[in-house]
Coordinates of N, CA and C in Angstrom, one line a residue:
M1 N -4.1 16.1 1.8 CA -4.3 15.1 1.0 C -5.5 14.0 1.6
F2 N -5.5 14.1 2.9 CA -6.7 13.2 3.4 C -7.5 14.1 4.3
P3 N -8.9 13.4 4.5 CA -9.2 12.5 3.9 C -9.4 12.6 2.3
L4 N -9.2 11.5 1.7 CA -9.2 11.4 0.1 C -10.5 10.5 -0.4
R5 N -11.5 11.2 -0.8 CA -12.7 10.6 -1.4 C -12.5 10.1 -2.6
I6 N -12.5 8.6 -3.0 CA -12.3 8.4 -4.4 C -13.5 8.5 -5.1
D7 N -14.6 8.0 -4.4 CA -16.0 8.0 -5.2 C -17.1 8.1 -4.1
T8 N -18.4 7.7 -4.5 CA -19.5 7.7 -3.3 C -19.3 6.5 -2.4
E9 N -18.4 5.6 -2.9 CA -18.4 4.3 -1.7 C -16.9 4.3 -1.1
L10 N -16.1 4.8 -1.7 CA -14.6 4.5 -1.3 C -13.8 5.7 -0.8
E11 N -13.0 5.8 0.2 CA -12.4 6.7 1.0 C -11.1 6.3 1.5
L12 N -10.1 7.0 1.3 CA -8.9 6.9 2.1 C -8.6 7.8 3.1
R13 N -8.4 7.3 4.3 CA -7.8 8.1 5.4 C -7.0 7.3 6.2
P14 N -5.7 8.3 7.0 CA -4.7 7.6 7.3 C -5.4 6.8 8.6
L15 N -4.7 5.8 9.1 CA -5.3 4.9 10.3 C -4.7 5.8 11.6
T16 N -5.6 5.8 12.4 CA -5.2 6.2 13.5 C -5.5 5.5 14.8
T17 N -5.3 5.9 16.1 CA -5.4 5.0 17.2 C -7.0 4.6 17.3
A18 N -7.6 5.4 16.8 CA -9.1 4.8 16.7 C -9.3 3.7 16.0
D19 N -8.6 3.5 15.1 CA -8.8 2.4 14.3 C -8.2 1.2 14.6
E20 N -7.3 0.9 15.6 CA -6.5 -0.1 16.0 C -7.2 -1.5 16.3
D21 N -8.4 -1.2 16.8 CA -9.5 -2.6 16.9 C -9.6 -3.1 15.8
A22 N -10.3 -2.2 14.8 CA -10.8 -2.6 13.3 C -9.6 -3.3 12.5
F23 N -8.5 -2.5 12.5 CA -7.3 -2.9 11.9 C -6.8 -4.2 12.2
L24 N -6.4 -4.3 13.6 CA -6.1 -5.8 14.2 C -6.9 -6.8 13.8
S25 N -8.4 -6.6 13.9 CA -9.4 -7.5 13.6 C -9.4 -8.0 11.9
L26 N -9.1 -7.0 11.1 CA -9.2 -7.5 9.8 C -7.7 -7.9 9.4
I27 N -6.5 -7.7 10.2 CA -5.4 -8.7 9.7 C -5.4 -9.9 10.4
V28 N -5.9 -10.0 11.8 CA -6.2 -11.5 12.3 C -7.1 -12.2 11.2
A29 N -8.2 -11.7 11.0 CA -9.2 -12.5 10.2 C -8.7 -12.9 8.9
N30 N -7.8 -12.2 8.2 CA -7.2 -12.3 6.7 C -5.6 -12.8 7.1
R31 N -5.4 -13.3 8.2 CA -4.0 -13.8 8.3 C -3.5 -14.6 7.1
A32 N -4.0 -15.4 6.8 CA -3.4 -16.4 5.9 C -3.4 -15.8 4.3
H33 N -4.4 -15.1 4.4 CA -4.6 -14.2 2.9 C -3.2 -13.2 2.7
L34 N -3.1 -12.2 3.9 CA -2.2 -11.3 3.9 C -0.6 -11.9 4.0
D35 N -0.3 -12.5 5.0 CA 0.9 -13.2 5.3 C 1.8 -13.5 4.2
Q36 N 1.2 -14.1 3.3 CA 1.8 -14.7 2.2 C 2.6 -13.4 1.4
W37 N 2.0 -12.2 1.5 CA 2.5 -11.2 0.4 C 3.1 -10.0 1.0
L38 N 2.5 -9.7 2.2 CA 2.8 -8.2 3.0 C 4.3 -8.5 3.7
R39 N 5.0 -7.4 4.0 CA 6.2 -7.3 4.6 C 5.7 -7.1 6.1
W40 N 4.8 -6.6 6.3 CA 4.5 -6.1 7.9 C 3.5 -7.1 8.5
S41 N 2.6 -7.5 7.9 CA 1.4 -8.2 8.7 C 1.8 -9.3 9.5
G42 N 2.6 -10.0 9.1 CA 3.3 -11.2 9.8 C 3.5 -10.9 11.2
R43 N 4.0 -9.5 11.6 CA 4.3 -8.9 12.8 C 3.3 -8.5 13.7
V44 N 2.0 -8.4 13.0 CA 1.1 -7.9 14.0 C 0.1 -8.8 14.6
H45 N 0.2 -9.0 15.7 CA -0.4 -10.1 16.6 C -1.2 -9.4 17.5
T46 N -0.7 -8.4 18.1 CA -1.5 -7.9 19.3 C -2.1 -6.5 19.0
L47 N -3.1 -5.8 20.0 CA -3.0 -4.7 19.7 C -2.0 -3.6 19.9
A48 N -1.2 -4.1 20.8 CA 0.0 -3.4 21.1 C 1.1 -3.1 19.5
D49 N 0.9 -4.2 18.8 CA 1.7 -4.3 17.6 C 0.9 -3.4 16.6
A50 N -0.5 -3.6 16.7 CA -1.3 -2.6 15.5 C -1.1 -1.2 15.8
Q51 N -0.9 -0.9 17.1 CA -0.8 0.4 17.5 C 0.5 0.9 17.2
A52 N 1.4 0.2 17.2 CA 2.9 0.6 17.2 C 2.8 0.8 15.6
L53 N 2.6 0.0 15.1 CA 2.5 0.2 13.3 C 1.6 1.5 12.8
I54 N 0.6 1.7 13.4 CA -0.1 3.0 13.1 C 0.6 4.2 13.7
E55 N 1.3 4.1 14.7 CA 2.0 5.3 15.4 C 3.3 5.5 14.5
R56 N 3.6 4.5 13.9 CA 4.9 4.4 13.0 C 4.8 5.4 11.6
F57 N 3.3 5.0 11.2 CA 3.2 5.6 10.0 C 2.7 7.3 10.2
A58 N 1.9 7.1 11.4 CA 1.6 8.7 11.6 C 2.5 9.7 11.8
T59 N 3.8 9.2 12.7 CA 4.8 10.0 12.7 C 5.4 10.1 11.0
K60 N 5.3 9.1 10.1 CA 6.1 9.5 8.7 C 5.2 10.2 8.2
H61 N 4.1 10.2 8.4 CA 3.0 11.1 7.6 C 2.9 12.7 8.1
A62 N 3.1 12.9 9.6 CA 3.4 14.0 10.2 C 4.7 14.7 9.5
A63 N 5.7 13.8 9.2 CA 7.0 14.6 8.6 C 7.0 14.3 7.3
G64 N 5.9 14.1 6.6 CA 5.7 14.1 5.1 C 6.7 13.0 4.2
D65 N 6.6 11.9 5.1 CA 7.4 10.9 4.7 C 6.8 9.6 4.4
G66 N 5.6 9.6 4.0 CA 4.5 8.5 3.8 C 3.6 8.5 4.4
F67 N 2.7 7.4 4.0 CA 1.3 7.4 4.8 C 1.1 5.8 4.9
H68 N 0.3 5.3 5.6 CA -0.5 4.1 5.5 C -2.2 4.9 5.8
A69 N -2.6 4.7 4.8 CA -4.1 5.0 4.5 C -5.0 3.9 4.7
G70 N -6.0 3.9 5.6 CA -7.0 2.9 5.4 C -8.2 2.9 4.1
L71 N -8.4 2.2 3.6 CA -9.3 2.0 2.8 C -10.6 1.6 3.2
W72 N -11.5 2.6 3.0 CA -12.7 2.5 3.8 C -14.0 2.2 2.6
L73 N -14.5 1.2 2.5 CA -15.7 1.0 1.6 C -16.9 1.2 2.4
N74 N -17.9 2.1 2.3 CA -19.2 2.6 3.0 C -18.6 2.5 4.4
D75 N -17.7 3.4 4.5 CA -17.3 3.4 6.2 C -17.1 2.3 7.0
Q76 N -16.5 1.1 6.1 CA -16.0 -0.2 6.6 C -14.7 -0.3 6.3
L77 N -13.7 -0.7 7.2 CA -12.1 -0.7 6.9 C -12.0 -2.4 6.1
V78 N -11.6 -2.0 4.8 CA -11.6 -3.3 3.9 C -10.1 -3.5 3.7
G79 N -8.9 -2.7 3.9 CA -7.7 -2.7 3.4 C -7.0 -1.5 3.5
G80 N -6.0 -1.1 2.7 CA -5.2 0.0 3.0 C -4.3 0.3 1.7
I81 N -4.0 1.4 1.4 CA -2.6 2.1 0.7 C -1.7 2.5 1.5
V82 N -0.4 2.0 1.0 CA 0.6 2.3 2.0 C 1.6 3.2 1.0
C83 N 2.0 4.2 1.3 CA 3.3 5.0 0.8 C 4.5 5.0 1.6
H84 N 5.4 4.1 1.2 CA 6.5 3.4 2.3 C 7.3 5.0 2.8
Y85 N 7.6 5.7 1.6 CA 8.7 6.8 1.9 C 8.4 7.8 0.8
V86 N 8.9 8.9 1.1 CA 9.1 9.9 0.1 C 10.4 10.5 0.0
N87 N 10.9 10.3 -1.0 CA 12.2 10.7 -1.6 C 12.3 11.9 -2.1
R88 N 12.7 13.0 -1.6 CA 12.3 14.6 -2.0 C 13.4 14.8 -2.8
E89 N 14.7 14.2 -2.5 CA 15.7 14.5 -3.4 C 15.5 14.2 -5.4
S90 N 15.0 12.9 -4.9 CA 14.8 12.4 -6.4 C 13.4 12.4 -6.8
H91 N 12.6 12.7 -6.0 CA 11.3 13.0 -6.6 C 10.5 11.5 -6.5
R92 N 11.0 10.7 -5.7 CA 10.1 9.3 -6.1 C 9.6 8.6 -4.7
S93 N 9.0 7.8 -4.8 CA 8.5 6.9 -3.6 C 8.0 5.3 -4.3
E94 N 7.6 4.6 -3.4 CA 7.1 3.6 -3.4 C 5.5 3.5 -2.8
I95 N 4.7 2.7 -3.5 CA 3.4 2.7 -2.9 C 3.1 0.9 -3.1
G96 N 2.3 0.6 -2.1 CA 1.8 -0.9 -1.8 C 0.4 -0.9 -1.4
Y97 N -0.3 -2.0 -1.4 CA -1.7 -2.0 -1.0 C -2.1 -3.5 -0.6
W98 N -3.0 -3.5 0.3 CA -3.7 -4.8 0.8 C -5.2 -4.7 0.7
L99 N -5.6 -5.7 0.9 CA -7.2 -5.8 0.9 C -7.7 -7.1 1.4
S100 N -8.7 -7.1 2.3 CA -9.4 -8.3 2.8 C -9.6 -9.2 1.9
A101 N -9.6 -10.4 1.8 CA -9.8 -11.6 1.0 C -11.1 -11.5 0.5
G102 N -12.4 -11.0 1.1 CA -13.6 -10.9 0.9 C -13.9 -9.7 -0.1
Y103 N -13.0 -8.8 -0.5 CA -13.0 -7.7 -1.2 C -12.2 -7.7 -2.6
T104 N -11.3 -8.7 -2.7 CA -10.8 -8.9 -3.8 C -11.5 -9.2 -5.2
G105 N -11.0 -8.6 -6.1 CA -11.7 -8.9 -7.4 C -12.8 -8.0 -8.0
R106 N -12.9 -6.8 -7.0 CA -13.9 -5.9 -7.4 C -13.2 -4.5 -8.1
G107 N -12.1 -4.4 -8.3 CA -11.4 -3.1 -8.5 C -11.3 -1.9 -7.7
I108 N -11.4 -2.2 -6.5 CA -11.3 -1.4 -5.1 C -9.9 -1.0 -5.1
V109 N -8.9 -1.7 -4.9 CA -7.8 -1.4 -4.8 C -7.0 -0.4 -6.2
T110 N -7.4 -0.7 -7.4 CA -7.1 0.0 -8.5 C -7.9 1.3 -8.4
R111 N -9.2 1.3 -8.1 CA -9.6 2.9 -7.8 C -8.8 3.6 -6.8
A112 N -8.5 2.9 -5.7 CA -7.9 3.6 -4.6 C -6.7 4.2 -5.0
C113 N -5.8 3.1 -5.5 CA -4.3 3.7 -6.2 C -4.3 5.1 -7.0
R114 N -5.6 4.6 -8.2 CA -5.5 6.0 -9.1 C -5.5 7.3 -8.1
G115 N -6.4 7.3 -7.1 CA -6.5 8.4 -6.2 C -5.3 8.9 -5.4
A116 N -4.7 7.9 -5.3 CA -3.4 7.9 -4.2 C -2.2 8.6 -5.4
I117 N -2.1 7.8 -6.3 CA -1.2 8.5 -7.4 C -1.4 9.6 -7.6
A118 N -2.3 10.2 -8.2 CA -2.9 11.5 -8.5 C -2.2 12.3 -7.6
E119 N -2.7 12.3 -6.2 CA -2.2 13.2 -5.2 C -0.8 13.1 -5.2
L120 N -0.1 12.1 -5.1 CA 1.5 11.9 -5.0 C 1.9 12.5 -6.1
F121 N 1.5 12.5 -7.7 CA 2.1 13.2 -8.4 C 2.0 14.7 -8.4
T122 N 0.8 15.0 -7.9 CA 0.4 16.6 -8.1 C 0.4 17.1 -6.5
R123 N 0.5 17.0 -5.8 CA 0.6 17.6 -4.5 C 2.0 17.4 -4.0
E124 N 2.6 16.1 -4.2 CA 4.0 15.8 -3.5 C 4.9 16.2 -4.7
D125 N 4.7 16.3 -5.8 CA 5.4 16.8 -7.1 C 6.5 15.5 -7.2
L126 N 5.8 14.6 -7.1 CA 6.9 13.3 -7.5 C 7.0 13.1 -9.0
H127 N 8.1 12.3 -9.2 CA 8.5 12.0 -10.6 C 8.3 10.6 -10.9
R128 N 8.6 9.7 -10.0 CA 8.6 8.4 -10.4 C 7.7 7.7 -9.1
L129 N 7.1 6.8 -9.3 CA 6.4 6.0 -8.3 C 6.9 4.4 -8.7
E130 N 7.1 3.7 -7.7 CA 7.2 2.3 -8.0 C 6.2 1.4 -6.8
I131 N 6.0 0.3 -7.5 CA 5.2 -1.0 -7.0 C 6.1 -2.0 -6.9
Q132 N 6.3 -2.8 -5.6 CA 7.1 -3.9 -5.5 C 5.9 -5.2 -5.0
C133 N 5.7 -6.1 -6.1 CA 5.1 -7.3 -5.4 C 5.6 -8.7 -5.7
A134 N 5.4 -9.5 -5.1 CA 6.0 -10.9 -5.1 C 5.8 -11.4 -6.6
T135 N 6.6 -11.9 -7.1 CA 6.4 -12.4 -8.4 C 5.5 -13.5 -8.9
D136 N 4.9 -14.0 -7.5 CA 4.2 -15.2 -8.0 C 2.6 -14.5 -7.4
N137 N 2.6 -13.1 -7.0 CA 1.2 -12.5 -6.6 C 0.5 -12.4 -7.9
V138 N -0.2 -12.7 -8.5 CA -0.8 -12.6 -9.7 C -1.7 -11.3 -9.5
A139 N -2.5 -11.4 -8.7 CA -3.6 -10.3 -8.3 C -2.8 -9.1 -8.2
S140 N -1.7 -8.9 -7.5 CA -1.0 -7.9 -7.2 C -0.4 -6.9 -8.5
R141 N -0.1 -8.2 -8.9 CA 1.0 -7.7 -10.4 C -0.1 -7.0 -11.6
A142 N -1.3 -7.7 -11.5 CA -2.2 -7.2 -12.4 C -2.7 -5.8 -12.0
V143 N -2.8 -5.4 -10.7 CA -3.2 -4.2 -10.3 C -2.1 -2.9 -10.7
A144 N -1.0 -3.2 -10.6 CA 0.3 -2.5 -11.3 C -0.1 -2.3 -12.6
E145 N -0.3 -3.5 -13.5 CA -0.4 -3.3 -14.7 C -1.2 -2.6 -15.2
R146 N -2.6 -2.7 -14.8 CA -3.7 -1.8 -15.0 C -3.7 -0.4 -14.6
L147 N -2.7 -0.2 -13.8 CA -2.5 1.1 -13.5 C -1.5 1.8 -14.4
G148 N -1.2 1.3 -15.3 CA -0.2 1.6 -16.3 C 1.4 1.5 -16.0
F149 N 1.7 0.8 -14.8 CA 3.0 0.7 -14.4 C 3.7 -0.1 -15.1
A150 N 5.0 0.3 -15.6 CA 5.9 -0.6 -16.4 C 6.7 -1.6 -15.6
F151 N 6.7 -3.0 -15.9 CA 7.5 -3.8 -15.3 C 9.0 -3.4 -15.8
E152 N 9.9 -3.7 -14.6 CA 11.2 -3.3 -15.0 C 12.1 -4.7 -14.7
G153 N 11.9 -5.3 -14.0 CA 12.7 -6.6 -13.4 C 12.4 -7.1 -12.4
V154 N 13.2 -8.1 -11.8 CA 12.7 -8.8 -10.7 C 14.1 -8.5 -9.7
K155 N 13.8 -8.4 -8.4 CA 14.9 -8.3 -7.5 C 14.6 -9.5 -6.7
R156 N 15.7 -10.2 -6.6 CA 15.9 -11.7 -6.0 C 15.8 -11.6 -4.8
E157 N 15.2 -12.4 -4.0 CA 15.0 -12.7 -2.4 C 15.1 -11.3 -1.9
S158 N 14.3 -10.3 -2.4 CA 14.7 -9.0 -1.7 C 14.1 -8.7 -0.5
E159 N 13.0 -9.4 -0.1 CA 12.0 -9.0 1.2 C 11.8 -10.3 1.9
W160 N 12.0 -10.2 3.3 CA 11.6 -11.4 4.0 C 10.1 -11.1 4.3
I161 N 9.3 -11.9 3.7 CA 7.8 -12.1 4.0 C 7.6 -13.3 4.9
T162 N 7.0 -12.9 6.2 CA 6.5 -14.0 7.2 C 7.5 -15.3 7.3
T163 N 7.6 -15.8 6.5 CA 8.5 -17.1 6.5 C 9.8 -17.5 5.4
R164 N 9.6 -16.2 4.5 CA 10.6 -16.6 3.5 C 11.1 -15.4 2.7
Y165 N 12.1 -15.6 2.1 CA 12.5 -14.5 1.4 C 11.9 -14.6 -0.1
C166 N 11.5 -13.4 -0.5 CA 10.6 -13.6 -1.6 C 11.4 -12.5 -2.8
D167 N 10.9 -13.2 -4.0 CA 11.7 -12.3 -5.1 C 10.4 -11.4 -5.6
H168 N 10.6 -10.2 -6.0 CA 9.9 -9.3 -6.0 C 9.9 -8.6 -7.8
A169 N 8.6 -8.5 -8.3 CA 8.5 -7.7 -9.4 C 8.6 -6.5 -9.3
I170 N 9.3 -5.5 -10.0 CA 9.5 -4.1 -9.7 C 8.9 -3.6 -10.8
Y171 N 7.8 -2.6 -10.6 CA 7.1 -1.9 -11.6 C 7.3 -0.4 -11.4
S172 N 7.1 0.7 -12.3 CA 7.2 1.9 -12.1 C 6.3 2.8 -13.1
L173 N 6.1 3.9 -12.5 CA 5.3 4.9 -13.5 C 6.0 6.2 -13.3
L174 N 6.0 6.7 -14.5 CA 6.8 8.1 -14.1 C 5.6 9.4 -14.8
R175 N 5.7 10.5 -14.1 CA 4.6 11.5 -14.0 C 4.1 11.8 -15.2
H176 N 5.0 11.9 -16.4 CA 4.6 12.3 -17.8 C 4.1 10.8 -18.4
E177 N 4.1 9.7 -17.6 CA 3.5 8.4 -18.5 C 1.8 8.6 -18.0
W178 N 1.8 9.2 -16.7 CA 0.5 9.0 -16.1 C -0.5 9.9 -16.8

């Protein structure tokens, strides 16, 4: 599946220990932008934290149970696409995405998600993909809608995000809709 070339500028590839410094720097530089929406960024403060998260997803990827792929624009790390798990019994998964504040509004995440979705439906033989995003995260919800995901409802106070419980809008896409 990886590296996954999306177009001439954009590539997805799993984060590795070689990416620790770039990953941590990007999180720290975008702390205010990311911590309001992401489940995990508020826990990444040190190189050891970055290393632990990268290693956790490397283990998941090696086991075929998800991934955290860096989103590389012209070989610069600008964000990521996350597959939180792969439920092989029910043929479903959840994806998420994040992007440096300076790169929002350019369609980068939408393009990258299209590539990841194609791989998950075809190579992983999934039937259902979900996206969860905070109900007040207008930009993230717009990505889900641009990708053709259907809004299913709201999970109240479903995730602890840095300093608060967040309501999450739940979106889904079925393979036959894709």
